[in-house]
Coordinates of N, CA and C in Angstrom, one line a residue:
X343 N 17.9 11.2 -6.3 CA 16.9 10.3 -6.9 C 15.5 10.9 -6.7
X344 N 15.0 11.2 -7.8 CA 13.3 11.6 -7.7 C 12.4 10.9 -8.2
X345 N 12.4 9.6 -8.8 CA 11.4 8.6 -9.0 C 12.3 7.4 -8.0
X346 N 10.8 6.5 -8.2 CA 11.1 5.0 -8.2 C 11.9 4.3 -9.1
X347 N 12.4 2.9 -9.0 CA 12.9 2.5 -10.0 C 12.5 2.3 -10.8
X348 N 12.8 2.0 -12.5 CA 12.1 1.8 -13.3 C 11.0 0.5 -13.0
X349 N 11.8 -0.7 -12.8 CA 10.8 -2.1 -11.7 C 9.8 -1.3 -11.5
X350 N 10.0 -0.2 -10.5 CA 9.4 -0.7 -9.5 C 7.5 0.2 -10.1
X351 N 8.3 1.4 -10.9 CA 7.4 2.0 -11.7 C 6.6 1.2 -12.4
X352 N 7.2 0.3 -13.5 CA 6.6 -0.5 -14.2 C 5.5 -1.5 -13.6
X353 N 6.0 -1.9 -12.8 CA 5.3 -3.6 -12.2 C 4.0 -2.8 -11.1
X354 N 4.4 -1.4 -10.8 CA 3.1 -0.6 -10.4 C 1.9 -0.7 -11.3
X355 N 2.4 -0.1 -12.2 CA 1.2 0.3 -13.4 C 1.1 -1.3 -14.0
X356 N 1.4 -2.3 -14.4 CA 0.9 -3.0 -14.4 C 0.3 -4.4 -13.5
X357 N 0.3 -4.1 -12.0 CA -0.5 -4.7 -11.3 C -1.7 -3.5 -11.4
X358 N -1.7 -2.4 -11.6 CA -2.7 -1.5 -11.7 C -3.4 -2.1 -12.5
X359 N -3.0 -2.6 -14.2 CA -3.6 -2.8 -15.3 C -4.1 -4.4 -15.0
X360 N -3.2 -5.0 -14.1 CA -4.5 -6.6 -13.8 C -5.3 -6.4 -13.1
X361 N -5.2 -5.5 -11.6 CA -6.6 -5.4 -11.1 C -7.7 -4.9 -11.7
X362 N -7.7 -4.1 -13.0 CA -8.9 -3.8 -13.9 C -9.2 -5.0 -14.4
X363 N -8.1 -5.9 -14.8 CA -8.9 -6.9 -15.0 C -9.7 -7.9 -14.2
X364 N -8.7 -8.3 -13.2 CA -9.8 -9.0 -12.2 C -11.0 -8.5 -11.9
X365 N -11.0 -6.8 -11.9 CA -12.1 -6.8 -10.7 C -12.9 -6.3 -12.1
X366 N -12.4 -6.0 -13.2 CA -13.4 -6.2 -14.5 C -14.5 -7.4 -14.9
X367 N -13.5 -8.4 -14.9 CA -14.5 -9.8 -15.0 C -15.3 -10.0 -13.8
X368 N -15.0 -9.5 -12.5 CA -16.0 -10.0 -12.0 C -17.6 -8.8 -12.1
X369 N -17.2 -7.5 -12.4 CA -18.5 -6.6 -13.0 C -19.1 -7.3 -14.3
X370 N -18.2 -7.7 -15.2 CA -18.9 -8.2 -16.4 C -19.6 -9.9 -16.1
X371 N -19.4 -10.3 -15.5 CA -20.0 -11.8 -15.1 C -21.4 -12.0 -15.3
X372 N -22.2 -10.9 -14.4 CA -23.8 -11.0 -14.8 C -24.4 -11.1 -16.0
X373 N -23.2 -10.5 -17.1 CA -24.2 -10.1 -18.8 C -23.3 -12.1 -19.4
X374 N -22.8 -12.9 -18.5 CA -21.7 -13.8 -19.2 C -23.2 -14.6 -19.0
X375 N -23.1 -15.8 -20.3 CA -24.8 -16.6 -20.1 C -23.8 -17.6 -18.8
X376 N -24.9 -18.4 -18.3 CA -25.1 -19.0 -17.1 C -24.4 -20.2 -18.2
X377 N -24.3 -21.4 -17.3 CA -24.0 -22.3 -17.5 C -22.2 -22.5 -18.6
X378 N -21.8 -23.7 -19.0 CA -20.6 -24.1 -19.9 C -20.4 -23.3 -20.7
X379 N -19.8 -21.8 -20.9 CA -19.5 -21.5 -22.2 C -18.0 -21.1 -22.6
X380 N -18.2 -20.6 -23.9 CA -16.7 -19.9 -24.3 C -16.3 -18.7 -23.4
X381 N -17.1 -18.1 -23.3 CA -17.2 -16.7 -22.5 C -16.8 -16.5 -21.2
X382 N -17.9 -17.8 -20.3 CA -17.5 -17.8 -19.2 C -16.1 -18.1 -18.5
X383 N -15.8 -19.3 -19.6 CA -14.5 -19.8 -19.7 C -13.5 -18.8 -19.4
X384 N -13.8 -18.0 -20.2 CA -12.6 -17.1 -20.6 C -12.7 -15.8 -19.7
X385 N -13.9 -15.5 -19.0 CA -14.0 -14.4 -17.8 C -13.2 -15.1 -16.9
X386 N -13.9 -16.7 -16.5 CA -13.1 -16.9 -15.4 C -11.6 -17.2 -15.3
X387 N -11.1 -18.0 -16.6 CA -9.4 -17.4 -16.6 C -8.9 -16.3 -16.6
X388 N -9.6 -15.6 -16.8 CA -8.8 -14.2 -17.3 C -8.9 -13.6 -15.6
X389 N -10.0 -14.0 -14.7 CA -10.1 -13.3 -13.5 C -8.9 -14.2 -12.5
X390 N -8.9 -15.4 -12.6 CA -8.4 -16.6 -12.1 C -6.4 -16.0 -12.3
X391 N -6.2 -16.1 -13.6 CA -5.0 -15.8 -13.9 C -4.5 -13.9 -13.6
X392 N -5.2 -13.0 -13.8 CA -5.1 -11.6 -13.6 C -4.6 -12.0 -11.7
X393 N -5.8 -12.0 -11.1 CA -5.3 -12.7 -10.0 C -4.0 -13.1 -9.2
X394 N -4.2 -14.6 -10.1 CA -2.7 -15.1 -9.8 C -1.0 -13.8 -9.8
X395 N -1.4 -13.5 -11.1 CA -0.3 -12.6 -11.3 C -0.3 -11.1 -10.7
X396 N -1.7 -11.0 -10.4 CA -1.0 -9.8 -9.0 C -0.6 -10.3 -7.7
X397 N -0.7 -12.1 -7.3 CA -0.1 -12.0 -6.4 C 1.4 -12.2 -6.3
X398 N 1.7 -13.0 -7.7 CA 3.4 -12.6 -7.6 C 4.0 -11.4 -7.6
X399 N 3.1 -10.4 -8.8 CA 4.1 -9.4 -8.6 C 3.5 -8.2 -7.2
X400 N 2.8 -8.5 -6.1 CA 2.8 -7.8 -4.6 C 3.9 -8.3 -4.2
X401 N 4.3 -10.1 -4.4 CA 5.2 -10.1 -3.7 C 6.7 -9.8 -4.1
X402 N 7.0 -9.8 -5.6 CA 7.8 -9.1 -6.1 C 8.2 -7.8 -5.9
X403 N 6.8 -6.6 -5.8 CA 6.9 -5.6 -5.5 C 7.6 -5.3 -3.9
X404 N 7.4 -6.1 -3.2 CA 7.1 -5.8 -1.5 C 8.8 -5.6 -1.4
X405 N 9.2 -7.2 -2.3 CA 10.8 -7.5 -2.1 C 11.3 -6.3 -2.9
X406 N 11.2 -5.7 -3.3 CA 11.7 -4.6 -4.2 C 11.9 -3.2 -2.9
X407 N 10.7 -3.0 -2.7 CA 10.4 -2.2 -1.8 C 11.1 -2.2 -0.4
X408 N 11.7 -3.3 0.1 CA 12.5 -3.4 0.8 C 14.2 -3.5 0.7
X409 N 14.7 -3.8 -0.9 CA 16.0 -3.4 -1.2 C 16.2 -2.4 -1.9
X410 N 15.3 -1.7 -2.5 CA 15.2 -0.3 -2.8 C 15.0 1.4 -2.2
X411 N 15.5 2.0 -2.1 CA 15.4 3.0 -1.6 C 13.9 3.6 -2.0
X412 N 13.5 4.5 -1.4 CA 12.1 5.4 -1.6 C 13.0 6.4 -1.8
X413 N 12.3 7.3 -2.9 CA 12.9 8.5 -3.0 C 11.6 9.7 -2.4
X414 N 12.6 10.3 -1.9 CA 11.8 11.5 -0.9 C 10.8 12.5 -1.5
X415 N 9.8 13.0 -1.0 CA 9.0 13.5 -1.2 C 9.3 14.9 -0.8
X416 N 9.0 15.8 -1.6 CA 9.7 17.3 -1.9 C 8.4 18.3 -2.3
X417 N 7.6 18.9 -1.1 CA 8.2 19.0 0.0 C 8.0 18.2 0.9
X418 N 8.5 18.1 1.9 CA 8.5 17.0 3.0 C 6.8 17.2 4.1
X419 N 6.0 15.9 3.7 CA 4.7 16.0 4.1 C 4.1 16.3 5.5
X420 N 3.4 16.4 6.1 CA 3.0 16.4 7.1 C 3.4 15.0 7.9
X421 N 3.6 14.6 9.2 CA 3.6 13.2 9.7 C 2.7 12.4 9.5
X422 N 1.6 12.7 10.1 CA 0.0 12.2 9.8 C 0.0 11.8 8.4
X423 N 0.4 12.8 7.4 CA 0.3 12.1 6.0 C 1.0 10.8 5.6
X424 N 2.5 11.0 6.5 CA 3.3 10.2 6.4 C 2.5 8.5 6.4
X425 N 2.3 8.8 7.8 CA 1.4 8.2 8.7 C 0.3 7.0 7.8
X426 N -0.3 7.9 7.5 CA -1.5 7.2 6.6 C -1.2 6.8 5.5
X427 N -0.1 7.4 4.9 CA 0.6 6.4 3.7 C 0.6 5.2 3.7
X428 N 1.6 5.2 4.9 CA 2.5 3.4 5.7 C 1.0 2.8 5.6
X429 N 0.0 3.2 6.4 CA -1.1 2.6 6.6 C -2.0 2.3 5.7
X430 N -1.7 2.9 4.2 CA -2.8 2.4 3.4 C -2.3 1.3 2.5
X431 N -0.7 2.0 2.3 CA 0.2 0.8 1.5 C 0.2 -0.3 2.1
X432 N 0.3 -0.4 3.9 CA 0.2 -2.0 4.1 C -0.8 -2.6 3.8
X433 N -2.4 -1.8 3.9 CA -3.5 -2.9 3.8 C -3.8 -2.9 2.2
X434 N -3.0 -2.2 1.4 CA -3.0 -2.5 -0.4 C -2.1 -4.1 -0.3
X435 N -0.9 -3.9 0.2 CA 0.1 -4.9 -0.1 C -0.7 -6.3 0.6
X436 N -1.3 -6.5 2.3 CA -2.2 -7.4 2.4 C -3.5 -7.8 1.9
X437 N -4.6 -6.5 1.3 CA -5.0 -6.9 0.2 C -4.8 -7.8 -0.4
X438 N -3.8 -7.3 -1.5 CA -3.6 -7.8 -3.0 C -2.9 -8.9 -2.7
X439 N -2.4 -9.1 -1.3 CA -1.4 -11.0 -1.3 C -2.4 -11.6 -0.9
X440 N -3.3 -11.0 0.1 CA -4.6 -12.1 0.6 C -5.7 -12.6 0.0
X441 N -6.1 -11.5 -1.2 CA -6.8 -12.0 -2.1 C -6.5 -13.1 -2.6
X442 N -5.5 -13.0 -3.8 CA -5.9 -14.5 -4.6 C -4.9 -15.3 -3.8
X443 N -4.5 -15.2 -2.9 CA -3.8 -16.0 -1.5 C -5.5 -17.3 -1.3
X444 N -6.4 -16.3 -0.7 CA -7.8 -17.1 -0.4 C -7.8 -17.9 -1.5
X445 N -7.9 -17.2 -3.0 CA -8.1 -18.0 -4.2 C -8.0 -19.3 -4.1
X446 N -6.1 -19.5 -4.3 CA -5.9 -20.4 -4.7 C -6.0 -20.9 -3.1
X447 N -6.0 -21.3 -2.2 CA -6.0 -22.3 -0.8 C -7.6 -22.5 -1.4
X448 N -8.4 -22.0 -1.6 CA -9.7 -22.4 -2.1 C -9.8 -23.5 -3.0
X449 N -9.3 -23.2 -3.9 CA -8.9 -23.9 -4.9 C -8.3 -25.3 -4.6
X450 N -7.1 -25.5 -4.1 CA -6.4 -26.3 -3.3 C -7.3 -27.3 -2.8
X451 N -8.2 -26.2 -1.5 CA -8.3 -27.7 -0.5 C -10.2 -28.3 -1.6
X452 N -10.0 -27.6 -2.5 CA -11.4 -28.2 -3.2 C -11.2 -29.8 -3.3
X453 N -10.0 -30.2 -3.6 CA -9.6 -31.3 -4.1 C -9.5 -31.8 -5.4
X454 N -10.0 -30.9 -6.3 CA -9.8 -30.9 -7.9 C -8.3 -30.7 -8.3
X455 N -8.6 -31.6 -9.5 CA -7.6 -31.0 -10.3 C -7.5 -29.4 -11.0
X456 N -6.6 -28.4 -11.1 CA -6.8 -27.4 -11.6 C -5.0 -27.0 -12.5
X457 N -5.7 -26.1 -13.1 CA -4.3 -25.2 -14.0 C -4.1 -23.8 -13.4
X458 N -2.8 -23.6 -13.6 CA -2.8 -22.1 -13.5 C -1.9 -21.9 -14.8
X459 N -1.9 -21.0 -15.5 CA -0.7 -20.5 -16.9 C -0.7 -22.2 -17.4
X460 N -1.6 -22.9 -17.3 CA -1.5 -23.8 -18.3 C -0.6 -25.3 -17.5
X461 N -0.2 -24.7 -16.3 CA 0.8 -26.2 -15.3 C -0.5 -26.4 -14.3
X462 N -0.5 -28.0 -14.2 CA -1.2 -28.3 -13.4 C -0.9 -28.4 -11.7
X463 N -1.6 -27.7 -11.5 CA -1.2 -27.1 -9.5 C -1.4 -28.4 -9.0
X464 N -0.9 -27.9 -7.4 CA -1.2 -29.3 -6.8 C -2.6 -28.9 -5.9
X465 N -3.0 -30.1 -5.4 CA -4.5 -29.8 -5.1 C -4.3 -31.1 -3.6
X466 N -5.4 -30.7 -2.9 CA -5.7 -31.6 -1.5 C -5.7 -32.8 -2.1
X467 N -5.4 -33.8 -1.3 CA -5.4 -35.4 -1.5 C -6.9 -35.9 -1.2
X468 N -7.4 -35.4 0.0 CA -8.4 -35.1 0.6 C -9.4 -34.2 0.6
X469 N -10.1 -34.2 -0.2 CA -10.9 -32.3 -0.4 C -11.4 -32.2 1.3
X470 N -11.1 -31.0 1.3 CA -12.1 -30.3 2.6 C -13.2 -29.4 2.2
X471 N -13.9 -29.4 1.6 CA -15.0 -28.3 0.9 C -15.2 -27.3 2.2
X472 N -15.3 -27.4 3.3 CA -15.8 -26.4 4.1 C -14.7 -25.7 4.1
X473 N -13.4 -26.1 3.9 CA -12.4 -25.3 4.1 C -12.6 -24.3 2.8
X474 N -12.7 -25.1 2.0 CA -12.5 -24.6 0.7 C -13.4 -23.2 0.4
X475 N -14.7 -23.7 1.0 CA -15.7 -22.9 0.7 C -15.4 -21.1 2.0
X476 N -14.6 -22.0 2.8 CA -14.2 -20.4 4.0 C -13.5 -19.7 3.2
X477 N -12.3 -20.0 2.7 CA -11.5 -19.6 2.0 C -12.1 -18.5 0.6
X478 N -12.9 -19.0 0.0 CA -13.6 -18.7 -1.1 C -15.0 -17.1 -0.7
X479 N -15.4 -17.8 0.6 CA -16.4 -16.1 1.4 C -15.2 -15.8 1.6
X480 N -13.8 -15.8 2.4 CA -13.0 -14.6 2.7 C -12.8 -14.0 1.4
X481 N -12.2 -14.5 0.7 CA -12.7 -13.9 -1.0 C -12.9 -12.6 -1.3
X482 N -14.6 -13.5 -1.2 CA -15.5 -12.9 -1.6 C -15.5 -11.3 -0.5
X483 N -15.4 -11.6 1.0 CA -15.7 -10.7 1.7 C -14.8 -9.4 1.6
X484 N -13.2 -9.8 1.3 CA -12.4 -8.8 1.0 C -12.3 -8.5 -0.1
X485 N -12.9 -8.8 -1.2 CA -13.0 -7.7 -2.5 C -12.9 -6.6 -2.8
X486 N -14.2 -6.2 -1.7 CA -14.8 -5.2 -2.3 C -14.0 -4.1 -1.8
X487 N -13.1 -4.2 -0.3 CA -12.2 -3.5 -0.5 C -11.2 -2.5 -1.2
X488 N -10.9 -3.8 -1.9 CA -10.0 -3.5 -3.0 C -10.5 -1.8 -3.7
X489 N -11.8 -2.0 -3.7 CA -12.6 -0.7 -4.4 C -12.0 0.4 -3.5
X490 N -12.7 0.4 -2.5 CA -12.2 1.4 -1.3 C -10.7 1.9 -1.3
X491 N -9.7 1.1 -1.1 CA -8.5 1.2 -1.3 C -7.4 1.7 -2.3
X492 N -8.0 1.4 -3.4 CA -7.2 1.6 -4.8 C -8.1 3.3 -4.6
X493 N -9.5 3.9 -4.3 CA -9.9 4.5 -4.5 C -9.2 5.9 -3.7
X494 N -8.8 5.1 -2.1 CA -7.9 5.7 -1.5 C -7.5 6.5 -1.4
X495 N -6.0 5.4 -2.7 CA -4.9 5.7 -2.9 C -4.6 6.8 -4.4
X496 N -5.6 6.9 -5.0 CA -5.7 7.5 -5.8 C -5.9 8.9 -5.7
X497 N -7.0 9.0 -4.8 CA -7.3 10.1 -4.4 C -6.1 10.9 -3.5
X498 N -5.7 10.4 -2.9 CA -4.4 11.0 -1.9 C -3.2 11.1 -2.8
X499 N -3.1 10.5 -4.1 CA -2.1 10.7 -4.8 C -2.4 12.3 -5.4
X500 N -3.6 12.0 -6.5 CA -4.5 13.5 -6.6 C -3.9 14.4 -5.9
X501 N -4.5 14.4 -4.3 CA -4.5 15.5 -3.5 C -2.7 15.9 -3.4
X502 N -2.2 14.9 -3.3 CA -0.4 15.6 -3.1 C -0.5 15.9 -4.2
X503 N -0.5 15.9 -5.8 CA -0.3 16.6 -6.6 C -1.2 17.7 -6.8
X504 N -2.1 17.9 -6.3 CA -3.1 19.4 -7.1 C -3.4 20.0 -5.8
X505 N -3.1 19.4 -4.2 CA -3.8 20.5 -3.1 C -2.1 20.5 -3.0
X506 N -1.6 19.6 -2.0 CA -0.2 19.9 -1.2 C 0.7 20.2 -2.0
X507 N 0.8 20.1 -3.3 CA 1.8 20.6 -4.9 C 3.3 19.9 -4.4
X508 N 3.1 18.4 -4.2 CA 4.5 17.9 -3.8 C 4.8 16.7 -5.1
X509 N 5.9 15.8 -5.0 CA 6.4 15.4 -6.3 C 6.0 13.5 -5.4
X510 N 4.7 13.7 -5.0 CA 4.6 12.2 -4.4 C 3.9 11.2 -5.7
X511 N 3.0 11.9 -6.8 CA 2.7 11.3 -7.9 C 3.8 11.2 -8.9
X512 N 4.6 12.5 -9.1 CA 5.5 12.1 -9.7 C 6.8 11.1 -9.6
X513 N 7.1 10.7 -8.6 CA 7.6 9.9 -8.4 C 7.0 8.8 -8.9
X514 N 6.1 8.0 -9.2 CA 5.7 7.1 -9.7 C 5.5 6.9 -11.2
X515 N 5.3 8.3 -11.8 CA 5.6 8.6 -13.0 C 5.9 7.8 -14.0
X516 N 6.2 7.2 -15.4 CA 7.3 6.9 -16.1 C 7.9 8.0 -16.7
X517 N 9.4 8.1 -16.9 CA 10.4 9.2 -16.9 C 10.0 9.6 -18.3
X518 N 9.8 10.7 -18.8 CA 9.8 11.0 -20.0 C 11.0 11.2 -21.2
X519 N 11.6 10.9 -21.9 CA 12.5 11.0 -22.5 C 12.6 12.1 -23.2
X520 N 14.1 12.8 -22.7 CA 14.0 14.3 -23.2 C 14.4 14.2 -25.2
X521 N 13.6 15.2 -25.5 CA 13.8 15.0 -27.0 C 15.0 16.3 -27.5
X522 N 15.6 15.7 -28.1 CA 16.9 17.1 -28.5 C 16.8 17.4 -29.8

């Protein structure tokens, strides 16, 4: 076995492709006019929902990751590299569940009514705004992370393919289909 599974390939690159969105709308927000509009509307679902759907599929992914085999890395890395893999993959996977994790508990204890994909969520009986508003700075506080980390991980993918010349990008790859 020299990739991942197809899942597991796929639902990579496309949590890849929502966090451009989330963390898209929230760079494009400043040029969005202030106040009720079409626009804003639609930044903030689009960040709201991108969101939501990376945190299902972290946790889809995680469960994957745990009945799935890893296929090995050829040649076999340093420990230390090893090492700092485990350690960057966990704080991506708590990341990306604790982000819109904060979201929606934000959301929740606001005490509003709210939608996600169009079903109406359930929300506090009781709003707690301070809670709401904790929830909402952790947020905000671990975002920017996400930069850091995605940037990370990209770069150490880089480096095993173009310094250490091993098959740790390729493995994540999609398989190319041989043409005859």
């Amino acid at each position: 076995m020299n990739n991942y599974a197809a899942s597991q390939i796929f639902l990579h690159w496309l949590t890849l492709l929502l966090l451009v969105l989330a963390y898209g709308t929230v760079q494009i927000r400043p040029w969005v006019p202030d106040g009720p509009s079409w626009q804003g509307y639609a930044v903030a679902i689009t960040h709201i929902t991108a969101g939501a759907t990376v945190l299902c599929l972290m946790l889809l992914r995680l469960f994957l990751r745990l009945i799935k085999r890893t296929p090995a890395i050829v040649p076999v890395p340093k420990r230390w590299h090893t090492g700092m893999a485990h350690l960057t993959h966990t704080c991506l996977y708590a990341l990306f569940i604790a982000l819109p994790a904060s979201a929606i508990f934000s959301r929740y204890f606001w005490g509003a009514e709210w939608s996600l994909y169009g079903v109406a969520m359930p929300y506090a009986d009781a709003a707690d705004h301070a809670l709401s508003k904790r929830f909402n700075q952790w947020h905000k506080l671990l975002a920017p992370l996400g930069y850091w980390l995605i940037g990370l991980h990209t770069a150490a993918a880089l480096a095993h393919h173009y310094l250490f010349k091993d098959n740790t990008l390729l493995r994540m790859m999609p398989s190319r289909r041989q043409r005859r």
